[in-house]
XYZ file of C-alpha atoms in Angstrom:
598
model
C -46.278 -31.659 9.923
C -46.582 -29.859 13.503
C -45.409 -26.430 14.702
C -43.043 -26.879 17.757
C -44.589 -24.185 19.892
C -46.444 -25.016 23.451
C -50.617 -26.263 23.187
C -52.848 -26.558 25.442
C -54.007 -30.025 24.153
C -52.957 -32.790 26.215
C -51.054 -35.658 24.045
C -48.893 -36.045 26.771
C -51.072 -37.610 29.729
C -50.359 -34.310 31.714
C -53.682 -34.205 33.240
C -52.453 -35.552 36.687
C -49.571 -32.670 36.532
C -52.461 -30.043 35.695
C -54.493 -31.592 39.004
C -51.630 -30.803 41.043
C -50.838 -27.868 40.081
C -54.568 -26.671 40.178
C -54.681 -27.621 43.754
C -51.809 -25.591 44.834
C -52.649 -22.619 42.771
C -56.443 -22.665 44.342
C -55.451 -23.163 47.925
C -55.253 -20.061 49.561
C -53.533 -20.083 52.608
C -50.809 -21.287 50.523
C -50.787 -17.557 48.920
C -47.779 -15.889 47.823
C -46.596 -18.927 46.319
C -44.009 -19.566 44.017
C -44.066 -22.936 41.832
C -41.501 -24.297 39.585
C -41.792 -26.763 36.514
C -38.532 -28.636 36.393
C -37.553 -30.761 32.853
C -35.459 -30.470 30.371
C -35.083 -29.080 26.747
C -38.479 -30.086 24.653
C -39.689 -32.027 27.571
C -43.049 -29.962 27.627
C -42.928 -27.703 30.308
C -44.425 -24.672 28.018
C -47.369 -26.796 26.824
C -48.220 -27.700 30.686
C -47.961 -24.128 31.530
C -50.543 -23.583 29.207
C -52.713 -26.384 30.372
C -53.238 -24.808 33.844
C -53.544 -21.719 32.449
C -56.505 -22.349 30.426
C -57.506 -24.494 33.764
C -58.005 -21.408 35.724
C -59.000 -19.450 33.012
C -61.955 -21.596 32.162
C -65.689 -20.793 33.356
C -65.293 -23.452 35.827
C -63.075 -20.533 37.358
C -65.119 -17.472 36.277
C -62.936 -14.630 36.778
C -61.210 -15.652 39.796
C -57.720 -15.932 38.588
C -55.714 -12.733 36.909
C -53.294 -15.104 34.442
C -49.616 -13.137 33.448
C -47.605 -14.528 31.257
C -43.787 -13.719 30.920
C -40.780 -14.507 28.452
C -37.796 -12.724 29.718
C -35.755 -14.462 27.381
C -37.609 -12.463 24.327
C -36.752 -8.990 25.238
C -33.244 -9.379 27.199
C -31.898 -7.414 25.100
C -33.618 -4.734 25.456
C -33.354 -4.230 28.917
C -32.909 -5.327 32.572
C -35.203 -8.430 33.883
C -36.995 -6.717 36.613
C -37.755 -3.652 34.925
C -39.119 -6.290 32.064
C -41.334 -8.291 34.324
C -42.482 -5.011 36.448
C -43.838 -3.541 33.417
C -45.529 -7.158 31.817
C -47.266 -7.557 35.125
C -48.434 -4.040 35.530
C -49.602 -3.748 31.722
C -51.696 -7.270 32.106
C -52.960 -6.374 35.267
C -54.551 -2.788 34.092
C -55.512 -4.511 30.608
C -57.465 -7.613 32.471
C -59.352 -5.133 35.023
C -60.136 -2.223 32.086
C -62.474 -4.808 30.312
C -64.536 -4.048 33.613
C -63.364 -0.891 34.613
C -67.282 -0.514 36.728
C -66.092 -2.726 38.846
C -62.741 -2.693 39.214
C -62.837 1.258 39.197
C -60.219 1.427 42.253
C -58.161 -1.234 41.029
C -57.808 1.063 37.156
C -56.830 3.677 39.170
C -54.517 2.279 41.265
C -52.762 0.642 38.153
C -52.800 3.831 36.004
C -50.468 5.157 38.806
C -48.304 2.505 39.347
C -47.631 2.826 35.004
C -47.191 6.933 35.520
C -44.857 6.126 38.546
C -43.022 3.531 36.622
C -42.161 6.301 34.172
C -41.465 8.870 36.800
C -38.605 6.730 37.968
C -37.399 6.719 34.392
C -38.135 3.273 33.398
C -41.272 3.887 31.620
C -39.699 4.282 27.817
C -38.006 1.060 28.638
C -41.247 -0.989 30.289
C -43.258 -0.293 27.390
C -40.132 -1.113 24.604
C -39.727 -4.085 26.920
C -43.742 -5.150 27.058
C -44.170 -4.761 23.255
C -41.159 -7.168 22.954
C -42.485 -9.634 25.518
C -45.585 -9.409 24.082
C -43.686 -10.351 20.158
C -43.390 -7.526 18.374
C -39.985 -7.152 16.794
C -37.191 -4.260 17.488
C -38.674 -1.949 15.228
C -41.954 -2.558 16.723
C -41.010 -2.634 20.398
C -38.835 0.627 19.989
C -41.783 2.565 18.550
C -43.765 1.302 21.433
C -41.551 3.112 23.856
C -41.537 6.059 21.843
C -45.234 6.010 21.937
C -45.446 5.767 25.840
C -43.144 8.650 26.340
C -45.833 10.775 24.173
C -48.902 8.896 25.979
C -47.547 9.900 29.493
C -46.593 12.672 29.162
C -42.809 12.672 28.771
C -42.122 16.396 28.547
C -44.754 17.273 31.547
C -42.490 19.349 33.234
C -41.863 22.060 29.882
C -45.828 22.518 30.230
C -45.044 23.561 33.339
C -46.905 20.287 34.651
C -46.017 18.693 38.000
C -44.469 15.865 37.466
C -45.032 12.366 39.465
C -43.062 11.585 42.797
C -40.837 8.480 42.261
C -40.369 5.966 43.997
C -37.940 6.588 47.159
C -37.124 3.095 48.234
C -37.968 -0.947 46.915
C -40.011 -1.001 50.071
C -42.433 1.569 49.014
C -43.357 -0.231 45.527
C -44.116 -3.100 47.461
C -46.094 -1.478 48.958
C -48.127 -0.004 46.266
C -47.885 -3.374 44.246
C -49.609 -5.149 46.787
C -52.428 -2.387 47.568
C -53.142 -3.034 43.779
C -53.377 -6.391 44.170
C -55.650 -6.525 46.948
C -57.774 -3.602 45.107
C -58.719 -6.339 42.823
C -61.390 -7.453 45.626
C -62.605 -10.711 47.129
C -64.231 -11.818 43.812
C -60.075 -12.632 42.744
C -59.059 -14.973 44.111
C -55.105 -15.203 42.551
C -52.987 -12.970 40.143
C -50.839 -15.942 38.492
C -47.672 -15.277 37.016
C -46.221 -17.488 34.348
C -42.491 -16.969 33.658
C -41.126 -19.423 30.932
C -37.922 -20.014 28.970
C -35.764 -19.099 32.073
C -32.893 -21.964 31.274
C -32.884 -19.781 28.053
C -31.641 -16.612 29.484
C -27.979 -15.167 30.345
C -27.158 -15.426 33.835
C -27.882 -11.574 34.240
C -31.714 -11.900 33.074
C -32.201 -15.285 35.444
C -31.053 -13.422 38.406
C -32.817 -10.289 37.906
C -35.775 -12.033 37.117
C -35.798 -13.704 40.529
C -34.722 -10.526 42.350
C -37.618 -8.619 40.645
C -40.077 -11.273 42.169
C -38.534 -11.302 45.482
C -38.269 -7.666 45.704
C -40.895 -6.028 44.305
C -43.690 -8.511 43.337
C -44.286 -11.061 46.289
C -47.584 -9.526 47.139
C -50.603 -10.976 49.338
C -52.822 -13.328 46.761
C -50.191 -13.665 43.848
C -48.422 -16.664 42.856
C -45.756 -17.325 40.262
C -45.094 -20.296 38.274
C -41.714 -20.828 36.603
C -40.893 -22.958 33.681
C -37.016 -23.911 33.469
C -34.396 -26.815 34.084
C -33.272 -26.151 36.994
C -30.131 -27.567 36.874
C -29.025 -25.244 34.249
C -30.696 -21.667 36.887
C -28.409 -23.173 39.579
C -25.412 -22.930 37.417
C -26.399 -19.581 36.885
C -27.300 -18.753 40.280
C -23.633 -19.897 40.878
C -22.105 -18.119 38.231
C -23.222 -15.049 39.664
C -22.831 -15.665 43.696
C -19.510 -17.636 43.350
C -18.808 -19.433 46.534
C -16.558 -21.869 47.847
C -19.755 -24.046 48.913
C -21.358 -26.174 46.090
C -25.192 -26.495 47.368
C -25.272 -22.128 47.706
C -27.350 -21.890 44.202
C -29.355 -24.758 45.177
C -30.266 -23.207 48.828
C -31.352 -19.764 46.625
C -33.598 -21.731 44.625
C -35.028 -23.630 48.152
C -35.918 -20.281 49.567
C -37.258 -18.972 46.143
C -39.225 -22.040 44.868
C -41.899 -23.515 47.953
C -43.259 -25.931 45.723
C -41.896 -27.991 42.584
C -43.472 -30.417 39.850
C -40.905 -32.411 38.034
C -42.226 -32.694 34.203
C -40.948 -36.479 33.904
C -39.653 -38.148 30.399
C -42.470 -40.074 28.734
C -42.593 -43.620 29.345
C -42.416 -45.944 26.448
C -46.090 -46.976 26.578
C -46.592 -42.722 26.509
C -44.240 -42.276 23.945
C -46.123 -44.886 21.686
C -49.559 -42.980 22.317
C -47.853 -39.409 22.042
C -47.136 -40.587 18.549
C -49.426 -42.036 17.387
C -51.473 -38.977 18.481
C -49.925 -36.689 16.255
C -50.966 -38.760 13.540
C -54.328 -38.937 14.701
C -54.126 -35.442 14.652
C -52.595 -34.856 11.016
C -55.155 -37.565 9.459
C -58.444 -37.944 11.101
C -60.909 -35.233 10.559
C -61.507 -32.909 13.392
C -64.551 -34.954 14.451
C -62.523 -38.308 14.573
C -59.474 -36.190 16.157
C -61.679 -35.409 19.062
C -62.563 -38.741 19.608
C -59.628 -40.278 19.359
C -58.293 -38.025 21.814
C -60.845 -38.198 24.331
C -60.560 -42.385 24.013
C -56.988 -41.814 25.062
C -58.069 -39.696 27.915
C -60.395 -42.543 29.298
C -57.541 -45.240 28.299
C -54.688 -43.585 30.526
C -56.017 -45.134 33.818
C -54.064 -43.877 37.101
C -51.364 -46.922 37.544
C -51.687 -48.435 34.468
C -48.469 -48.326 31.696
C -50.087 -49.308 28.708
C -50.547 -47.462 25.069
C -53.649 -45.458 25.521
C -53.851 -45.103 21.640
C -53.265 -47.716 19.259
C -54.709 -48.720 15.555
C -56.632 -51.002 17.333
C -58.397 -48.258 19.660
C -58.737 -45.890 17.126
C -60.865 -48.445 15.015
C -62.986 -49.327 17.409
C -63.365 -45.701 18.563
C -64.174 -44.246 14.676
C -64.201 -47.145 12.750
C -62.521 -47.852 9.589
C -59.411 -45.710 9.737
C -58.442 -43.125 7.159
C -56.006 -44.375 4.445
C -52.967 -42.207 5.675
C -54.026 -42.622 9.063
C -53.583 -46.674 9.236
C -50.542 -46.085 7.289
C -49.000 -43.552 9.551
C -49.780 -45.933 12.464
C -48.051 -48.835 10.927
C -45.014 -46.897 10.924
C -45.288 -45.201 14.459
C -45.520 -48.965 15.934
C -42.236 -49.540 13.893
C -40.588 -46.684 15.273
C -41.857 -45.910 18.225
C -40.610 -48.310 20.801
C -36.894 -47.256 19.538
C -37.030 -43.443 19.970
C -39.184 -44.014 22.957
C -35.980 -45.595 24.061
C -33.015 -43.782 22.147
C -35.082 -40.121 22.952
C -35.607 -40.698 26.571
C -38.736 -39.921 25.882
C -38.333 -36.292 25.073
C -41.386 -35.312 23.121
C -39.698 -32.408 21.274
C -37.111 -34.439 19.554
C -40.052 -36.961 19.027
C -41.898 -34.523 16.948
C -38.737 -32.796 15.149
C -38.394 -36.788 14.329
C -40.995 -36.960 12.678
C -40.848 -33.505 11.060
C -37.933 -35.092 9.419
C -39.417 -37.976 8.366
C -42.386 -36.451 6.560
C -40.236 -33.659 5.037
C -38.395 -36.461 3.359
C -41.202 -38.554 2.185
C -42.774 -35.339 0.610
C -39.963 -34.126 -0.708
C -39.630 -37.621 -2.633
C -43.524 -37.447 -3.508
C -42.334 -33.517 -4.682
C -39.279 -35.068 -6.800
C -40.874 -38.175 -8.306
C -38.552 -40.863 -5.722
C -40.318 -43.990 -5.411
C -39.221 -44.426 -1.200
C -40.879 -47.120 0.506
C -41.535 -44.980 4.204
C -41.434 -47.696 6.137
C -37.992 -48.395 4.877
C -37.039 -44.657 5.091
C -38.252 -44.673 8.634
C -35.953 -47.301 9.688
C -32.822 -45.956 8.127
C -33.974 -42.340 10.265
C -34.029 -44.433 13.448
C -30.504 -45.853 13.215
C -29.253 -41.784 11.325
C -31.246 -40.393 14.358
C -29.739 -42.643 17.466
C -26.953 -44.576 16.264
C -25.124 -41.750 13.381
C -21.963 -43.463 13.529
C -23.196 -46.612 12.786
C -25.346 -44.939 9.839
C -22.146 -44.130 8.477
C -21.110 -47.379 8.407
C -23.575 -48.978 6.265
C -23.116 -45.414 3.624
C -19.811 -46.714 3.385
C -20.859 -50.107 2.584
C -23.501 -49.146 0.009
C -20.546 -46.335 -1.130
C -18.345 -49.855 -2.074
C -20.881 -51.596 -3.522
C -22.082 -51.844 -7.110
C -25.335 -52.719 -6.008
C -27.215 -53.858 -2.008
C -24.493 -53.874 0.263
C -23.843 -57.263 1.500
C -22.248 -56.447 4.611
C -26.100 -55.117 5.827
C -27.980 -58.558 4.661
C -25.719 -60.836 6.270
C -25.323 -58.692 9.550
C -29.287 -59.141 9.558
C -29.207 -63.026 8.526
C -26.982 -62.701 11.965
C -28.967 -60.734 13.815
C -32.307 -63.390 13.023
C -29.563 -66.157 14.261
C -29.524 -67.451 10.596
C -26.401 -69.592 9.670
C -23.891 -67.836 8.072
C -20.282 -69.390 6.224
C -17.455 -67.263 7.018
C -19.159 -63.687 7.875
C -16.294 -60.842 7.521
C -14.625 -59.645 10.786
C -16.271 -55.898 10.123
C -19.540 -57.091 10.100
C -19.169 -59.146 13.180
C -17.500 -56.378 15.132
C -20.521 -54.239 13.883
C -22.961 -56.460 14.955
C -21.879 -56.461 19.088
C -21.965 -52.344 18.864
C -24.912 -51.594 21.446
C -28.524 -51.288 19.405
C -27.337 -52.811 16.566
C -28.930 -56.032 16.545
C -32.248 -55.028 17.825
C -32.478 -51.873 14.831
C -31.852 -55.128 12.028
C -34.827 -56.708 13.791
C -37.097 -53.862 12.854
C -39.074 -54.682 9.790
C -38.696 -54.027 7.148
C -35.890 -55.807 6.162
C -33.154 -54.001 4.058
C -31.646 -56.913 3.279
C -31.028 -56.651 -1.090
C -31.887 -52.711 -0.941
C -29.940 -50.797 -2.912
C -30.114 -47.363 0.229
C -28.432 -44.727 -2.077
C -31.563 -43.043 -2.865
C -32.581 -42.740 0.534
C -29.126 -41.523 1.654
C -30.017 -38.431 -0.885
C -32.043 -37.394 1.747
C -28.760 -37.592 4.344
C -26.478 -35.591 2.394
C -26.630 -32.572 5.316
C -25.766 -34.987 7.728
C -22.398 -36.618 5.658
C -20.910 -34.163 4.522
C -17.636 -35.565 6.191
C -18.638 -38.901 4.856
C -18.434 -37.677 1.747
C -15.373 -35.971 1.702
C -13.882 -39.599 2.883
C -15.282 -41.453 0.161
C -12.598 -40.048 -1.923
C -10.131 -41.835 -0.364
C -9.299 -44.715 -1.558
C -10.834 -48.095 -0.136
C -7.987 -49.447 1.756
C -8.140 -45.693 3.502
C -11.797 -45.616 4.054
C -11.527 -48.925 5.673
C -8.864 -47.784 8.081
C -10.814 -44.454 8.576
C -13.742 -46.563 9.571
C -11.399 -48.724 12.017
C -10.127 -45.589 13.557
C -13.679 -44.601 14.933
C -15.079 -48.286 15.936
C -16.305 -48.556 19.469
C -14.719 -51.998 19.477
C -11.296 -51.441 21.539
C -9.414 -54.232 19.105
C -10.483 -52.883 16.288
C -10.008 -49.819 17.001
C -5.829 -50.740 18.099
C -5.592 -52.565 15.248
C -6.749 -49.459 12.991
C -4.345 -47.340 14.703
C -1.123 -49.631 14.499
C -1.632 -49.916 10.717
C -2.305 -46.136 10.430
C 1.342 -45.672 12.496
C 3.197 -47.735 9.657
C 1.443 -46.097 6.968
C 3.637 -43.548 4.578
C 3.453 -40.022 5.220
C 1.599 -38.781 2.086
C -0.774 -41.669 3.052
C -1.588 -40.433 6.871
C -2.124 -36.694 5.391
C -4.814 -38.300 3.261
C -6.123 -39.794 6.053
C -5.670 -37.053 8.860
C -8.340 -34.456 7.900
C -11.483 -36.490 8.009
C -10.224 -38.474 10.947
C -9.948 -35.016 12.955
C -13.565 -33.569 11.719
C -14.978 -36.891 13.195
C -12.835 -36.227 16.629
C -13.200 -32.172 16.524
C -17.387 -32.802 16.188
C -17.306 -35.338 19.178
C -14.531 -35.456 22.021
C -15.873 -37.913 24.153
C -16.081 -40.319 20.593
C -13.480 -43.344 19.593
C -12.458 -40.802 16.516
C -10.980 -38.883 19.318
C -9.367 -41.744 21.047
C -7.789 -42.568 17.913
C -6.582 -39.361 17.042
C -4.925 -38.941 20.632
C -3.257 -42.350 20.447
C -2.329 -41.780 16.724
C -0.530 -38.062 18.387
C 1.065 -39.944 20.313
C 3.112 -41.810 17.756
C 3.368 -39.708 14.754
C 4.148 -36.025 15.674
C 2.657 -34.658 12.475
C -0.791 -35.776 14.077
C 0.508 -34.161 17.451
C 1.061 -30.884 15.450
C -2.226 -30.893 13.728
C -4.301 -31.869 16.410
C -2.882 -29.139 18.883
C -3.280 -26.821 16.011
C -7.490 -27.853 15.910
C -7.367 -27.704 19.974
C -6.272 -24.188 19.388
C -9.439 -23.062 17.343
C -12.331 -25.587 19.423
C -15.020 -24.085 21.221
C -13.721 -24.235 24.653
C -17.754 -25.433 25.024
C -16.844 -28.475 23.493
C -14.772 -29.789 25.264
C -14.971 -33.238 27.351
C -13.727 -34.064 30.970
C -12.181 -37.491 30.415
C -10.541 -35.901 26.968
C -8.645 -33.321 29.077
C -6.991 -36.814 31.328
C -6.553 -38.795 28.537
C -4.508 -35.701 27.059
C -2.552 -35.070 30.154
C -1.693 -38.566 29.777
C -0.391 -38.645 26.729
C 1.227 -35.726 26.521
C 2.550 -34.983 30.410
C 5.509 -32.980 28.901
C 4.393 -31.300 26.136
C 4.775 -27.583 25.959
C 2.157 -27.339 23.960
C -0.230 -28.733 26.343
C 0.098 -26.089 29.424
C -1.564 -23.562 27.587
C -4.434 -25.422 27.021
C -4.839 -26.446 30.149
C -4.617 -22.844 31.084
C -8.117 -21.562 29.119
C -9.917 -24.574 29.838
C -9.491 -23.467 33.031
C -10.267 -20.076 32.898
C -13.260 -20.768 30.441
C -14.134 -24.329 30.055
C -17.610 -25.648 31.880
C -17.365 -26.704 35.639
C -16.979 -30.454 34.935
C -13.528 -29.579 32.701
C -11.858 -26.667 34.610
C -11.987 -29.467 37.067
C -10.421 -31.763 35.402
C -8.062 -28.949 33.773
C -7.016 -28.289 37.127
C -6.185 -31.722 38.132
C -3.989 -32.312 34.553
C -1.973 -29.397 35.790
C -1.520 -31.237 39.501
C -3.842 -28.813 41.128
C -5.798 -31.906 42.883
């Protein structure tokens, strides 16, 4: 399996992001500069942060680049963001120019001060807690550290009758110094670079300081700093923080912050394929062959050209006959590729965790005895992993069914546009959901398999499933009705659910609101809304869930659809009321609106 930390190996086709960023970070009259690396969750902004890095610190670039790096989102909590990144850029500094202190003897000097002045204005306990933590070292660890310093500088200076160091009177006057020790690092330097990642992973409080540290006291002649976040989710900070009646305020912050920007894109499908089939390479090939196959890709990705860069084909003719696992592995990466290329947007960190999955489960089986056939396992991951409602479906079918459900082997005789005599409604209906038909045309067929074994492996993931399957089949049918994307069906389910007896409906209720509670925005919560609106024991027990839900988790078009429903409830006001007060922009919004605010 794979770690899911940042590399500096490419199996992304980041090279022409690297180029770009190279070329900014070596031009000079561009200096101070400050970069940003906008993408989302898992899209790889870490490992392309560590791609330049090792770019300018190769021997191509012999010592002309001072590289930083920065997590404020590891020691938040031990104190504020500026004194954090102060301290982290102060330590590297003195540690990067003591390895030479000969020639850099001005530069030592100047940085031993800045530390003892960074004490003097009392922040020196916390700078070195707050550097040990940066740096990983746990509470504990990072605690002792600060202890340490306070012994190391000198803490009690003034009982040895000692004079102790002048502070700093004003922001202006560390500038000052900061940049004196920048520019003591001589011609030969060319750049101090700054990496700050994991920003979208901070509270508002660390974001903000973290920028107001940089534009305060660290924008120096001949530094640069390079910021990993999404930035969507720093404006919303930003805003959180300067609330103001115009929209774009966060956005103009980030303008005057950020002068340049590289958008980490998703990975194409054609990049998605060779990403994956990479990390095979990777697991299977020898180190020799790894290298090879990698550099192949390399020459493969052509400027222009969308096309897999790796394939089973390449990889033979690049180390010849392939490694057992290896051609196995790629057998099922051309399976499941094109789908979670697709279904993933490309996002290489749920890729990966994808596969994680998958080979935890095949080892497990290997572990347990479980004859699995992987390629069939793989396929019933891709429809669990993009379609979960629709895996649930065919549990219930093989939950009914002595043996192969038959409901999955004719919806595939369908899907191949194979004639079929009278195919039940529910598979039909099934059949039309969006991705259906084109996950039955993956091989292999499952057609005859009896899935129950490889559901074992599910069991995390249905636990409300589960629960269900003690009702009894006439309930579990309507349950499945109930949460159909198919409008009619869906109607239908909730008419005969209306007309059912009451004992019957508090059967029913419980898993029907788990399905809703998980997902607001899902048909489960249509249902349950529309079932409210008929039977007030539903009304009472859904209000009573609304009550206890994660104001987080709550959906825009769920708060209307409410309001609609339920214009003259009492018990709706005061939910309207929090989400309000508390719920994301998108829903105090719409909260506002329900209660005729616009």
């Amino acid at each position: 399996m794979w770690h899911d930390n940042e590399t500096r190996t490419d199996l992304l086709g980041f090279d022409y992001l690297v180029d770009e960023l190279e070329v900014l970070l070596t031009e000079r009259r561009l200096l101070p500069l400050t970069i940003g690396i906008d993408g989302g969750w898992g899209s790889g902004k870490s490992s392309l942060m560590e791609m330049i890095r090792a770019r300018l610190e190769s021997e191509e670039n012999a010592g002309r680049f001072v590289c930083v790096c920065f997590n404020p989102w590891r020691f938040e909590d031990f104190t504020h963001g500026k004194v954090g990144l102060m301290a982290a850029i102060v330590d590297a500094i003195a540690e990067r120019i003591e390895e030479d202190r000969p020639r850099f003897k001005v530069a030592v000097e100047k940085a031993n001060a800045l530390r003892r002045r960074l004490h003097s204005w009392g922040l020196f306990r916390q700078t070195a807690t707050v550097a040990a933590g940066a740096a990983g070292a746990g509470p504990e660890e990072a605690a002792a550290a600060g202890l340490a310093a306070e012994v190391i500088t000198g803490v009690g200076a003034e009982d040895a009758g000692q004079e102790r160091p002048r502070s700093f009177e004003t922001v202006a006057h560390f500038h000052e110094e900061f940049a004196s020790l920048v520019e003591s690092l001589g011609e030969d330097v060319q750049a101090l670079v700054v990496f700050v990642d994991d920003m979208d992973r901070c509270s508002t409080e660390t974001i903000v300081e973290t920028f107001e540290a940089m534009r305060l006291f660290l924008q120096a002649p001949k530094t640069a700093y390079v910021i990993g976040a999404d930035t969507a989710i720093v404006e919303t900070a930003l805003a959180d923080r300067y609330p103001t009646r115009e929209d774009d305020t966060s956005r103009h912050y980030l303008e005057k912050m950020i002068q340049n920007g590289v958008s980490v894109p998703p990975l194409s499908e054609p990049d998605a394929q060779t990403y994956i089939n990479l990390l095979f390479c990777e697991l299977y090939a020898s180190p020799e062959q790894y290298t090879a196959l990698l550099q192949a890709a390399c020459h493969n990705r052509q400027p222009g050209e969308l096309a897999v860069a790796m394939t089973a084909g390449i990889a033979t003719e690049t180390i010849g006959e392939l490694p057992t696992g290896l051609a196995a592995a790629l057998q099922i990466a051309a399976q499941v590729g094109p789908p979670l290329a697709r279904g993933l947007r490309g996002n290489p960190r749920q890729i990966k965790r994808f596969l994680n999955r998958f080979l935890l489960r095949t080892r497990t089986a290997e572990k347990r005895r479980i004859d699995l056939d992987p390629a069939k396992l793989a396929k019933l991951m891709v429809l669990e992993e993009l379609l979960p409602a629709d895996f649930e479906t065919v549990f219930h079918w093989q939950l009914n069914s002595a043996g192969a459900p038959p409901q999955l082997a004719l919806a595939e005789r369908l899907a191949r546009e194979a004639p079929v005599k009278d195919a039940p409604q529910e598979v039909l209906d099934w059949l039309v959901q969006p991705g259906i038909k084109q996950w039955l045309l993956l091989e292999p067929s499952l057609a005859g398999e009896v899935l129950g074994t490889y559901y074992t492996f599910s069991r995390d993931r249905l636990t409300r499933v589960l629960s269900a399957a003690r009702l009894s089949a006439g309930l579990q049918k309507l349950l499945v009705g109930l949460q159909s994307d198919v409008e009619p069906t869906r109607q239908h389910a909730v008419e005969t659910t209306s007309e059912l007896q009451a004992s019957e409906v508090a059967e029913l209720l419980p898993p029907l609101l788990d399905a809703a509670m998980d997902d607001l925005s899902s048909p489960a919560a249509k249902a349950m809304v529309e079932l409210a609106g008929e039977l007030p024991a539903v009304a009472t027990a859904m209000f009573a869930r609304l009550d206890q839900l994660s104001d987080t988790k709550v959906k825009p078009n769920f708060v209307l659809g409410l309001r609609v429903k339920f214009k003259n409830d009492d018990r709706l006001a005061p939910l309207l009321e929090r989400w309000e007060a508390k719920g994301p922009r998108s829903v105090k919004r719409q909260a506002v609106r329900a209660r005729g605010g616009g």
